[in-house]
XYZ file of C-alpha atoms in Angstrom:
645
model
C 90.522 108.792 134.276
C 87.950 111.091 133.387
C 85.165 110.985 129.953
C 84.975 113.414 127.940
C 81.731 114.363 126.432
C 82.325 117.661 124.861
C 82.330 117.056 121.501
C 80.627 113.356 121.194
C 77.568 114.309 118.990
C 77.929 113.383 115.480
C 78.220 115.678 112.710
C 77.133 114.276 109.130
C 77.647 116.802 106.366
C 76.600 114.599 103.684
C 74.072 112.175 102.888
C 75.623 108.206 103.004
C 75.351 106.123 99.814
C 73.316 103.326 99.865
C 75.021 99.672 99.745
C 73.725 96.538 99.331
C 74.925 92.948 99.760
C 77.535 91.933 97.541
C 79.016 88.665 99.245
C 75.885 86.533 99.399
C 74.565 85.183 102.849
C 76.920 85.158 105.698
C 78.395 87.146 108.938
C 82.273 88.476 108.783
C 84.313 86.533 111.398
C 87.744 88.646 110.366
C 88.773 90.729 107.223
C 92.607 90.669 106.818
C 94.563 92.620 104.378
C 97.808 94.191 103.234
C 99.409 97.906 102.275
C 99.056 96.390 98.464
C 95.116 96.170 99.267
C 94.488 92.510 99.151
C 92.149 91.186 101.516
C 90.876 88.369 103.066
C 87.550 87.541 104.837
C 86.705 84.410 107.006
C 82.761 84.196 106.971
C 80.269 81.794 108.196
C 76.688 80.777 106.928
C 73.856 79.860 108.344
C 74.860 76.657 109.374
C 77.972 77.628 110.981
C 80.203 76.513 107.999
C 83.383 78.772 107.476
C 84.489 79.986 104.209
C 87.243 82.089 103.140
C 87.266 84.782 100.089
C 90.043 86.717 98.913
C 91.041 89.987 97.074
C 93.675 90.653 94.601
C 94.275 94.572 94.807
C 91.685 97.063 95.753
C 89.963 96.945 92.444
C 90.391 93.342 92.260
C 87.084 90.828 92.300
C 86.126 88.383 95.283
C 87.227 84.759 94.978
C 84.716 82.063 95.100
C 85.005 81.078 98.699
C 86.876 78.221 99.956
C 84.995 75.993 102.157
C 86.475 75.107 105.703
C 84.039 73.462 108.311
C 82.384 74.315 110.875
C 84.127 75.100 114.267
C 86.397 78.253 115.457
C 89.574 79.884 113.054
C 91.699 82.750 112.866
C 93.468 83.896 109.464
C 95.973 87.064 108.827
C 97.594 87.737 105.633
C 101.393 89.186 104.886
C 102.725 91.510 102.863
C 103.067 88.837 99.489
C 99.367 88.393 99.771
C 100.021 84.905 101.725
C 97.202 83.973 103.781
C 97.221 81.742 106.185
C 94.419 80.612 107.999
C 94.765 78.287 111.161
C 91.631 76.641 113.029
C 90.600 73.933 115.203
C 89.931 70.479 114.563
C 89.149 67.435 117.246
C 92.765 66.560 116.786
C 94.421 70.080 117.358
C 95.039 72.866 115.254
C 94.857 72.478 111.620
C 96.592 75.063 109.329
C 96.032 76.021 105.712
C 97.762 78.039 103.262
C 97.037 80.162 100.398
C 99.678 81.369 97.807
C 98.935 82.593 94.354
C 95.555 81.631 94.623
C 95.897 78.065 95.299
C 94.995 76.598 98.700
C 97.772 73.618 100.188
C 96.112 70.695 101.565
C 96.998 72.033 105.148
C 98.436 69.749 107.906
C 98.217 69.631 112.073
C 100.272 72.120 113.524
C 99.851 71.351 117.136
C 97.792 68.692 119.728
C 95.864 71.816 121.522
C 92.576 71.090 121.318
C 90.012 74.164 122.058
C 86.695 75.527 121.620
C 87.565 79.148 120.905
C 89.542 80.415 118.056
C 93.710 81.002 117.943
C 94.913 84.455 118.378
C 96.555 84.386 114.917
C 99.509 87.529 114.112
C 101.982 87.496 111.328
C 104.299 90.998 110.742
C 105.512 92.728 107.600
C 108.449 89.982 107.101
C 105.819 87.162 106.979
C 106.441 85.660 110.598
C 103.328 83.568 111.289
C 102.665 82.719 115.169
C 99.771 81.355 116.403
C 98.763 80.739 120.265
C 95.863 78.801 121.459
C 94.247 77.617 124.774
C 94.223 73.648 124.958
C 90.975 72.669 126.763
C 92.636 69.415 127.971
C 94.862 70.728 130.410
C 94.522 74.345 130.518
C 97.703 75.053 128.597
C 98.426 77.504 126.404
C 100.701 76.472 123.030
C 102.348 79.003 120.821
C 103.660 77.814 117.072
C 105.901 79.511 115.000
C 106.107 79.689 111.224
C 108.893 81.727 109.549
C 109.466 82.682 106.098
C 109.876 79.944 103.247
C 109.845 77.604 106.245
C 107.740 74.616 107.637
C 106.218 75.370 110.745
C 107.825 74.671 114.239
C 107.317 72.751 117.064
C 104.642 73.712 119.754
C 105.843 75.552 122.662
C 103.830 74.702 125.893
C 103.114 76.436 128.765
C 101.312 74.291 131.245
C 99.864 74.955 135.018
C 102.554 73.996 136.340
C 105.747 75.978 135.536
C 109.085 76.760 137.320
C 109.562 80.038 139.187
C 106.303 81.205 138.723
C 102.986 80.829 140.973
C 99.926 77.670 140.049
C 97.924 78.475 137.687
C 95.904 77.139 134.436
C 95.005 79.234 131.457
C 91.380 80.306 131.945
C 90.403 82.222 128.531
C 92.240 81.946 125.054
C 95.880 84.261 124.798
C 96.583 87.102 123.013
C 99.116 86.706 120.687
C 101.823 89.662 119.440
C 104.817 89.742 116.872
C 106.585 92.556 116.654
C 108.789 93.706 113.067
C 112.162 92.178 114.345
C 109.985 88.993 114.318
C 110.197 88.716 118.951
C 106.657 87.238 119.982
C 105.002 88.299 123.236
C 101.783 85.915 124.347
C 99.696 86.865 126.936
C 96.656 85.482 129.279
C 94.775 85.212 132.084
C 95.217 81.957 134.696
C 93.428 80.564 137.606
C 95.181 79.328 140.558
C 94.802 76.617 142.769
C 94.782 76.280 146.636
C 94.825 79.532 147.655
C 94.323 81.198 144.527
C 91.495 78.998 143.448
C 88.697 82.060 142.962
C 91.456 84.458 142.010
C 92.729 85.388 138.203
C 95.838 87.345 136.805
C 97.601 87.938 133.726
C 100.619 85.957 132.807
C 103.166 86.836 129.664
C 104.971 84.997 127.784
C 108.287 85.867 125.651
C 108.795 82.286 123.621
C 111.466 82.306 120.552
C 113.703 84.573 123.095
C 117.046 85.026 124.237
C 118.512 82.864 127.182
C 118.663 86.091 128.896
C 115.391 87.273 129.013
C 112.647 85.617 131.368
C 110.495 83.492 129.780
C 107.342 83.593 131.741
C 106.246 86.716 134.238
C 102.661 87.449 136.204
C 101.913 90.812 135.153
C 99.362 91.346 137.766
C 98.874 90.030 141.197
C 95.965 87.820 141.972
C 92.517 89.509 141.584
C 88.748 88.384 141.974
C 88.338 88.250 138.301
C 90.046 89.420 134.606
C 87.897 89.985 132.056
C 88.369 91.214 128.296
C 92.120 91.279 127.304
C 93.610 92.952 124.185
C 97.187 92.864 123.379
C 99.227 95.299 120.492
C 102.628 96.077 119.224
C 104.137 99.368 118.110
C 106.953 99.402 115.461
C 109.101 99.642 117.998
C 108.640 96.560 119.700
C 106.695 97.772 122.817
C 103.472 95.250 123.382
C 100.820 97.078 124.748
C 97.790 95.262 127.151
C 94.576 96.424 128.124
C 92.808 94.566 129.924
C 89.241 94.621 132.122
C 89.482 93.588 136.380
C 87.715 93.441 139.027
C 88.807 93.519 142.481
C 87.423 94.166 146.339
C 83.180 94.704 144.134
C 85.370 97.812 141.316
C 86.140 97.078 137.801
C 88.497 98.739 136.442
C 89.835 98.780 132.563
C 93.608 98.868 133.000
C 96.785 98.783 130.410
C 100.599 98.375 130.772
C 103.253 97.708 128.380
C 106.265 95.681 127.936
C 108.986 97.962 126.226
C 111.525 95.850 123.745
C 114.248 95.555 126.391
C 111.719 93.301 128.434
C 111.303 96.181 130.596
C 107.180 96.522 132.065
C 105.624 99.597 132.908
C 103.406 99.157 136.266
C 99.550 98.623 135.635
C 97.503 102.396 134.933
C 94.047 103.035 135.584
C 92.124 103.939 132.077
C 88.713 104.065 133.395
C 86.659 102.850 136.261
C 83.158 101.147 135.907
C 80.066 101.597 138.625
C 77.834 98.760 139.641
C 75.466 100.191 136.409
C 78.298 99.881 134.017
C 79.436 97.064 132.009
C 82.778 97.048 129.707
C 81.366 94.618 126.416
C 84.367 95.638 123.976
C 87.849 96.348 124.307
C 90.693 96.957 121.605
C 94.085 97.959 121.786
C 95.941 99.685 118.658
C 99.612 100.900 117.955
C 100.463 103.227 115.245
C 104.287 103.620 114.806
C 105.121 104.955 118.709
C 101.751 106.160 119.426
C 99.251 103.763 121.240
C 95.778 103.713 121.938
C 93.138 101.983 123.549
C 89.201 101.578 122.851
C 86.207 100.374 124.836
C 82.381 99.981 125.017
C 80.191 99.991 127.964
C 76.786 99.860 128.436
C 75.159 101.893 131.340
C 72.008 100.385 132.857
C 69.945 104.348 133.891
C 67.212 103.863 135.937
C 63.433 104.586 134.683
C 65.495 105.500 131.423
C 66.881 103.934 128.800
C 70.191 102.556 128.808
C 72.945 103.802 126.955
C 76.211 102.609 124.929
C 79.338 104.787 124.491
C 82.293 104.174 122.658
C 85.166 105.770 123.933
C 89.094 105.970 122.891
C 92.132 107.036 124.475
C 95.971 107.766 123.548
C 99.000 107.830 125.708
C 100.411 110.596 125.823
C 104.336 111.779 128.096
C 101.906 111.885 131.107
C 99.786 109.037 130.652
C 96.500 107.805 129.209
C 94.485 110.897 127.725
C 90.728 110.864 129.047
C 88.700 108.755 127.377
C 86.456 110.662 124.643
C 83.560 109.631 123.738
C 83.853 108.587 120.014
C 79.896 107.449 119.591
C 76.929 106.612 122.002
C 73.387 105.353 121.532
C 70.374 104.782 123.707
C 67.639 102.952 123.656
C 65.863 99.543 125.076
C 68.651 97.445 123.019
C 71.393 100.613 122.062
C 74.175 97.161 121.805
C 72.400 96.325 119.077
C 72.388 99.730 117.467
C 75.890 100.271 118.308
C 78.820 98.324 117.149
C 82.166 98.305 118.977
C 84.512 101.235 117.351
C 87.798 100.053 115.573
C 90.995 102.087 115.462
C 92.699 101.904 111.805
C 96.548 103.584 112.012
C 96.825 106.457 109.478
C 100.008 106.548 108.225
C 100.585 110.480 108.973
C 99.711 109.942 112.469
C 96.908 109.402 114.489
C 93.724 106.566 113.714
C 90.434 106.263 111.846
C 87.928 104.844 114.397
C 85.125 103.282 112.502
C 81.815 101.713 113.900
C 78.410 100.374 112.511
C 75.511 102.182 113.838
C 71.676 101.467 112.711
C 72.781 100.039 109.963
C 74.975 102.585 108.393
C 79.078 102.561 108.177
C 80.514 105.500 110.464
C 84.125 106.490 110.561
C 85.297 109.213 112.361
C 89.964 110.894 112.116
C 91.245 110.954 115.700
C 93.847 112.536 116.912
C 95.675 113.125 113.060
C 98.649 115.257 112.963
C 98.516 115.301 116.492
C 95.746 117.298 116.979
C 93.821 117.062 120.116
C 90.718 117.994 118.499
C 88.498 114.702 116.512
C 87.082 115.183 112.523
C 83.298 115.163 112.297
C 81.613 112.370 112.020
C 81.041 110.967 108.427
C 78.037 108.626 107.939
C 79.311 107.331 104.817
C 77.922 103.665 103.423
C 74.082 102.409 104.806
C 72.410 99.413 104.135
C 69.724 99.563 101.462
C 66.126 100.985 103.216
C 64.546 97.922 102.811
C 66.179 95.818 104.786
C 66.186 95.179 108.585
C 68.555 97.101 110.469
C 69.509 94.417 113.068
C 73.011 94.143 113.008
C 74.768 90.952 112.918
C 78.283 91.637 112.832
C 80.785 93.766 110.999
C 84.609 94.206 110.534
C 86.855 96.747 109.381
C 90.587 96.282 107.419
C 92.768 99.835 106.483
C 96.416 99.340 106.060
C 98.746 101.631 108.248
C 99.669 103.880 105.005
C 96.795 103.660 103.411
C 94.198 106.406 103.573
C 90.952 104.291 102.034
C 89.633 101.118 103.949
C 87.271 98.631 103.262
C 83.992 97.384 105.278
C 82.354 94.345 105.413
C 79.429 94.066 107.307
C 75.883 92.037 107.434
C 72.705 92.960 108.364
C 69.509 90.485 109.956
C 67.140 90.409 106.750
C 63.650 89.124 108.289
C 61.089 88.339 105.308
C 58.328 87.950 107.951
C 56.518 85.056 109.882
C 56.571 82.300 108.173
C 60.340 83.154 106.676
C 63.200 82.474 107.808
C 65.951 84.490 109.116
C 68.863 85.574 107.147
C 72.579 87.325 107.388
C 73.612 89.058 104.341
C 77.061 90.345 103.812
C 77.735 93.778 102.347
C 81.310 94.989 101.598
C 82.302 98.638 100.514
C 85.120 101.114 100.025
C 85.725 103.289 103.201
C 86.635 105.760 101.151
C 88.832 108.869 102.550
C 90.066 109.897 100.003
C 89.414 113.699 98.968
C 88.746 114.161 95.161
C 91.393 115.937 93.268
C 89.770 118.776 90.675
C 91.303 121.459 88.313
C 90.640 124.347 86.591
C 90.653 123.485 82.910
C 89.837 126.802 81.151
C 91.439 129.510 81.297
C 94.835 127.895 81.767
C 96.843 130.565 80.809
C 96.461 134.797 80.911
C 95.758 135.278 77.610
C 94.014 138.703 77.913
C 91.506 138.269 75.323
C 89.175 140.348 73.775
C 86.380 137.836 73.007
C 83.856 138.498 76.691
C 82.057 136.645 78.809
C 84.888 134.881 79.766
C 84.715 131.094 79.871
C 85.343 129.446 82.685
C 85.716 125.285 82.874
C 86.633 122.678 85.694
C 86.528 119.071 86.364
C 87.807 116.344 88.789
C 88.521 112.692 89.062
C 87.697 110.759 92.297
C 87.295 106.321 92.809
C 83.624 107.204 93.911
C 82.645 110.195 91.884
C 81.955 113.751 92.091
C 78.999 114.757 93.965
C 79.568 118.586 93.398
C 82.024 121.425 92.738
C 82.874 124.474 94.359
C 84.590 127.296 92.498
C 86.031 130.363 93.648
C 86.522 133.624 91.890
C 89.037 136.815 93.471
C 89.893 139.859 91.597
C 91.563 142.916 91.010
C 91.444 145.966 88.755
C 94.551 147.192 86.277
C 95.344 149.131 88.773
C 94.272 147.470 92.428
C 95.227 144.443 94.270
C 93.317 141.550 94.880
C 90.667 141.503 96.676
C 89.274 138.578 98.980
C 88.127 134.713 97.279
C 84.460 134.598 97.137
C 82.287 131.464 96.589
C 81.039 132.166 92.961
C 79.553 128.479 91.724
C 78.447 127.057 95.216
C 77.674 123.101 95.461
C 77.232 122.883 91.555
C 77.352 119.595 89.368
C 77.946 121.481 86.482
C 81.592 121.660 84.966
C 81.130 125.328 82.544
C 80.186 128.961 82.895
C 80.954 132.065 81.873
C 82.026 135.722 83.431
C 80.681 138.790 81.707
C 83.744 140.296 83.167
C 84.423 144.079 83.522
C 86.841 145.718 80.908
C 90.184 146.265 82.773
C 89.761 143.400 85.673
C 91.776 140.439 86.205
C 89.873 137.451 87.679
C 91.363 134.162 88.901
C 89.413 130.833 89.642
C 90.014 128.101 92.145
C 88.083 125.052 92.254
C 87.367 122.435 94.714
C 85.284 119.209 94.996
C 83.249 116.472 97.191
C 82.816 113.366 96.140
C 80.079 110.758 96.436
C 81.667 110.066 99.934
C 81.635 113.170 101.510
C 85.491 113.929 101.283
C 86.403 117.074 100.680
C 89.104 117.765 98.308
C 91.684 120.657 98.302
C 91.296 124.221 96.947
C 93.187 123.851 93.226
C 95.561 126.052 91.828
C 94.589 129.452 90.288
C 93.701 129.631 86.728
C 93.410 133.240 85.974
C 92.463 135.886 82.945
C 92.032 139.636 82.170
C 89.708 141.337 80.368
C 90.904 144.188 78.619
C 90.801 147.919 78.623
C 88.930 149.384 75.785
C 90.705 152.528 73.786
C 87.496 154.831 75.601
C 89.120 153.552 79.071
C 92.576 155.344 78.358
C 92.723 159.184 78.915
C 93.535 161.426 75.777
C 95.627 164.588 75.765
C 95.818 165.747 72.743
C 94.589 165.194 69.010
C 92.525 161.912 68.681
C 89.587 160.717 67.229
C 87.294 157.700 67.604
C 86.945 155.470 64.511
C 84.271 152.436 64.129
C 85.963 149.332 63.305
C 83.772 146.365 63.496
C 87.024 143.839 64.013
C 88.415 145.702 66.775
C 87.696 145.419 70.655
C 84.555 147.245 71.503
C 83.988 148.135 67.855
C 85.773 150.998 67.407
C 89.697 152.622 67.847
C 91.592 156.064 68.741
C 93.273 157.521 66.214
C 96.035 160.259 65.988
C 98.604 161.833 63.556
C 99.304 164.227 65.792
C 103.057 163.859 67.557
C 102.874 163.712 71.382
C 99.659 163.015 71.695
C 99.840 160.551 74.214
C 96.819 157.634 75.792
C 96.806 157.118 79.194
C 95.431 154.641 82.309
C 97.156 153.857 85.648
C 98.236 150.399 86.152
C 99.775 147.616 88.353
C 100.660 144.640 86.303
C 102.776 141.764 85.915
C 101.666 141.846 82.594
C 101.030 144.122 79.722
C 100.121 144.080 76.273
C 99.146 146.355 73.636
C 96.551 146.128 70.262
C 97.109 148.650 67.657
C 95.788 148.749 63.998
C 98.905 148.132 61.529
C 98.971 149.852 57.941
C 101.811 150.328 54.902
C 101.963 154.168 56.369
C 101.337 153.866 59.710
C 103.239 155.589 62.577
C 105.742 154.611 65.817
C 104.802 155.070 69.356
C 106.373 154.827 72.927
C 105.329 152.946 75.434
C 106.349 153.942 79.507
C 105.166 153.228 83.390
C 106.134 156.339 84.804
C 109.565 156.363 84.230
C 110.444 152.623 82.798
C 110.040 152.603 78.883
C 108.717 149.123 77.378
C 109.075 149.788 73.823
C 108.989 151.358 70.716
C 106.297 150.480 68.079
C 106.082 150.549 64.431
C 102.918 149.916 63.469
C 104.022 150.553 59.958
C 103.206 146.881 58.036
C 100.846 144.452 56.726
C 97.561 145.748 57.434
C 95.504 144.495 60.502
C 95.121 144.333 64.697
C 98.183 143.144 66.393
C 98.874 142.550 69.876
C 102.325 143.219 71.262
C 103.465 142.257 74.342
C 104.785 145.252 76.624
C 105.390 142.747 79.811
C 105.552 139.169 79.882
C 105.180 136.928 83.348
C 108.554 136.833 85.308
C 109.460 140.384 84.271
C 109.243 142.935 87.561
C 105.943 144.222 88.320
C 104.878 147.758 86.606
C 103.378 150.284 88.902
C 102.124 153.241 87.695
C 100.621 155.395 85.200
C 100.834 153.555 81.210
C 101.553 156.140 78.236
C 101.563 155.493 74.849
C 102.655 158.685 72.779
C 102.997 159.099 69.260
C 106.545 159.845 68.368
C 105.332 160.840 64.273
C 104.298 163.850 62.419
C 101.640 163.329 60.102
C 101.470 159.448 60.039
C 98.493 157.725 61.458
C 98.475 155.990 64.822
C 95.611 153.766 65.618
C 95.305 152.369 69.143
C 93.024 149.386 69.955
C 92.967 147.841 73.422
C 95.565 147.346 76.460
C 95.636 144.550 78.755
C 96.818 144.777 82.001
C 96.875 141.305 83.799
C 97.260 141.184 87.917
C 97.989 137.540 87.399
């Protein structure tokens, strides 16, 4: 499998917002969460103690933390807001769990005693498994909790195992459990004899049918095995990726293990040189669609060396080629560079986010099935003053949710003859583009009052950085023309349109918020200003009158019958001012050959507008008449507005 380059260098249209730490001292072990957002975060001081803090809700404030000890632990969280957190103790695995706030007093689980921490899954339905390396006998024990139930017993798989070749568990499992509730364990063993240099990776299927096997070698016996990463797709299929070397090549290679039981045979994703080292690996499902992550670190020499992040999919033929999702150089670029996580969007596709010189990065891959990759967003940093040595970081977005949130911590030293400390920082990831409106005009209302005013606004979790607003328009008798950028990257929420007599203008607004999201173009919110009485063309008698009340200060006025006013138009709505009085005339109003309406303006004295064509009525196309129908009664004719909205 090829890399792909093209692409790889970081766009960052907006400046990040500055964070700082929120959680105390600390480094993140593993943030856990739910669609509901509640989370959960195992930490660990200075001293190596571990302490657990939990979230109600995404708005919801951190719990004091509850104290564990020191050694290795795993914790996921279900759907209810359960968590459970399982870890090791000298007298196996202890497990502890949190409902409603309140922690039980936890209880051993299983003998296995280990160093390294238990691959820990649970799935929507709250099935809690848990699989662990013993470092007594090289076993490997699974335990199984399921809903409103005690946990199980241990299931054991030690060296020595019917129908399958020698060999001892060399590195913790990988644990998977799919929505049905089947769980899939898998690891790498050592043989004996023969084998005794020589690794491979063994699978497991406990909690099964009769009919399926049990235990099968998924690879045959290589110099080494490396990192291994294990994930399940809604579907059931487990996925593995996992890091060989054989005959002086690494390779990073994945299969997968459909529902049925059924394995695909062992592809290539990419191939290392004798400069390259894999130091990360991660594999993701969302829904039916897979995909697989890695870091290496290339050694160049009389240069410096570099880290890349790449991802892949699978796609009907195969693993994509790896694209490169970030990269850094420098004398130390792994410390720069953190390992880039895949969170499932729920429309498709994954949000790959990474810590890079102390700032949060995230990055939409592959959404709607697109090919192409989103910019990348620089979107939280840790406050300027503080070292950027990174310590450690993790990342929780649930599957249909489009936010996230971070929790990182950053190396503060305060010099000399201080000591060293971790501080953790959590934040919003926040994707989500800010919503705004239009809020004046909201209606056509044709008005005589000018300039026009023109208001917006919009509502967004991390606020509104700046506005853009857009402004087409059209003449009474043209069509639109193009949208133009009229406000441009303004924080204000008002201004106004001198506006030319006759024109219809429509507004559109959109927004960024303090995160760099980019909300939608709004609906339209559009106006007219009208024609003046000096804009229509006279045949016969009239005369211009001053009238301080009317539009533009003045009217035309007639007596004479069939003198007619007119302008051409092309409206979807029409309306007329006249001057009423006790004595006052009738007129007719056409377009070309469609007659609107007779008028009396004989009554109550004063300007009224009548409308000629309301919104839902067929378009009127061309030329508007008014004629005077009376003999010898005045007509007085203010203003007509013709709307192309």
């Amino acid at each position: 499998m090829s890399v792909v380059e093209a692409g790889a260098e970081p766009v960052r249209p907006t400046a990040p917002r500055a964070a700082r730490p929120t959680l105390g001292q600390g480094v993140p072990v593993q943030l856990v969460g739910n669609s509901r957002g509640d989370l959960a975060l195992l930490a660990r001081d200075d001293d190596f103690v571990l302490t657990v803090r939990t979230r109600r809700g995404p708005n919801g404030d951190w719990s004091t933390p509850h104290v564990l000890a020191r050694g290795a632990a795993s914790l996921v969280m279900d759907e209810a807001g359960v968590v459970t957190v399982v870890r090791n103790v000298p007298d196996g695995l202890w497990a502890e769990t949190m409902r409603d706030g309140v922690w039980d007093a936890g209880g051993l689980i299983a003998p296995a005693t280990s160093i390294s921490a238990p691959s820990l899954e649970v799935n929507e339905d709250g099935v809690v498994v848990v699989a662990v390396r013993s470092a007594a006998d090289v076993s490997v024990q699974v335990v199984r909790r399921l809903p409103g139930q005690d946990w199980g017993e241990p299931r054991t798989y030690t060296r020595t195992m019917p129908g399958v070749p020698t060999g001892g568990a060399t590195r913790a499992p990988k644990v998977t459990v799919d929505p049905g509730g089947a769980v899939t364990i898998t690891w790498p063993v050592s043989g004996t004899g023969t084998y005794t240099s020589r690794e491979w990776l063994r699978m497991a299927t406990p909690f099964g049918t009769s009919s399926e096997p049990e235990v099968v070698d998924l690879t045959d016996p290589l110099d080494g095995v490396g990192a291994v990463d294990t994930a399940v797709t809604e579907t059931g299929e487990v996925v593995v990726l996992w890091e060989q070397e054989h005959d002086g090549v690494s390779t990073v290679r994945s299969l997968s293990r459909d529902a049925t039981g059924l394995l695909t045979a062992p592809r290539v994703v990419a191939t290392e040189s004798a400069a390259l080292d894999v130091i990360a690996l991660g594999a993701h499902a969302n829904h039916e669609e897979p995909a697989i992550t890695w870091t290496e670190e290339q050694e160049v020499d009389g240069g410096p060396s570099v880290v890349r992040s790449l991802a892949s999919r699978r796609t009907e033929d195969g693993w994509s080629d790896g694209q490169v999702v970030a990269r850094a150089e420098g004398s130390d670029p792994a410390s720069t560079l953190g390992a880039s996580v895949l969170s499932p969007r729920g429309a498709g596709g994954y949000l790959a986010v990474w810590l890079e010189r102390g700032a949060v990065q995230s990055r939409e891959l592959w959404v709607g099935g697109a090919t192409t990759w989103g910019p990348t967003r620089e979107t939280l940093r840790s406050d300027s003053t503080w070292s950027t040595s990174l310590a450690g970081w993790r990342v929780y977005q649930a599957p249909d949710r489009v936010d996230g949130d971070v929790v990182w911590s950053m190396e503060n030293i305060e010099g000399d003859l201080y000591p060293t400390f971790d501080y953790l920082y959590h934040a919003r990831l926040d994707r989500t583009p800010p919503v705004a409106t239009i809020t004046s005009p909201t209606t056509v209302r044709m008005a005589r009052q000018r300039p026009m005013a023109v208001a917006w606004g919009g509502t967004d979790a991390s606020g509104i950085a700046s506005y853009d607003v857009l402004l087409r328009s059209a003449t009474a008798d043209g069509a639109f023309g193009p949208a133009r950028n009229w406000q441009t990257r303004t924080t204000s929420t008002r201004a106004t349109v001198a506006g030319t007599r006759g024109t219809t203008y429509c507004f559109a607004v959109r927004a960024t918020d303090g995160s760099g999201n980019v909300g939608p173009v709004s609906a339209e919110r559009c106006d007219a200003v009208p024609l003046d009485d000096r804009d229509l063309r006279r045949r016969g008698r009239w005369e211009s009158t001053r009238d301080r009340a009317a539009y533009g200060n003045g009217l035309s006025a007639s007596t004479r019958r069939g003198a007619t006013l007119s302008v051409p138009v092309l409206a979807r709505r029409l309306a007329l001012t006249v001057r009423r009085c006790r004595t006052c005339g009738k007129i007719a109003v056409t377009v070309g050959d469609r007659r609107l309406g007779t008028i009396d303006l004989a009554g109550r004295a004063g300007l009224v507008t009548h409308v000629l064509l309301a919104a839902g009525q067929s378009e009127a196309r061309g030329t508007l008449e008014i004629r005077v129908l009376t003999r010898g009664r005045l007509v007085q004719v203010d203003a007509v507005g013709a709307s192309r909205a």
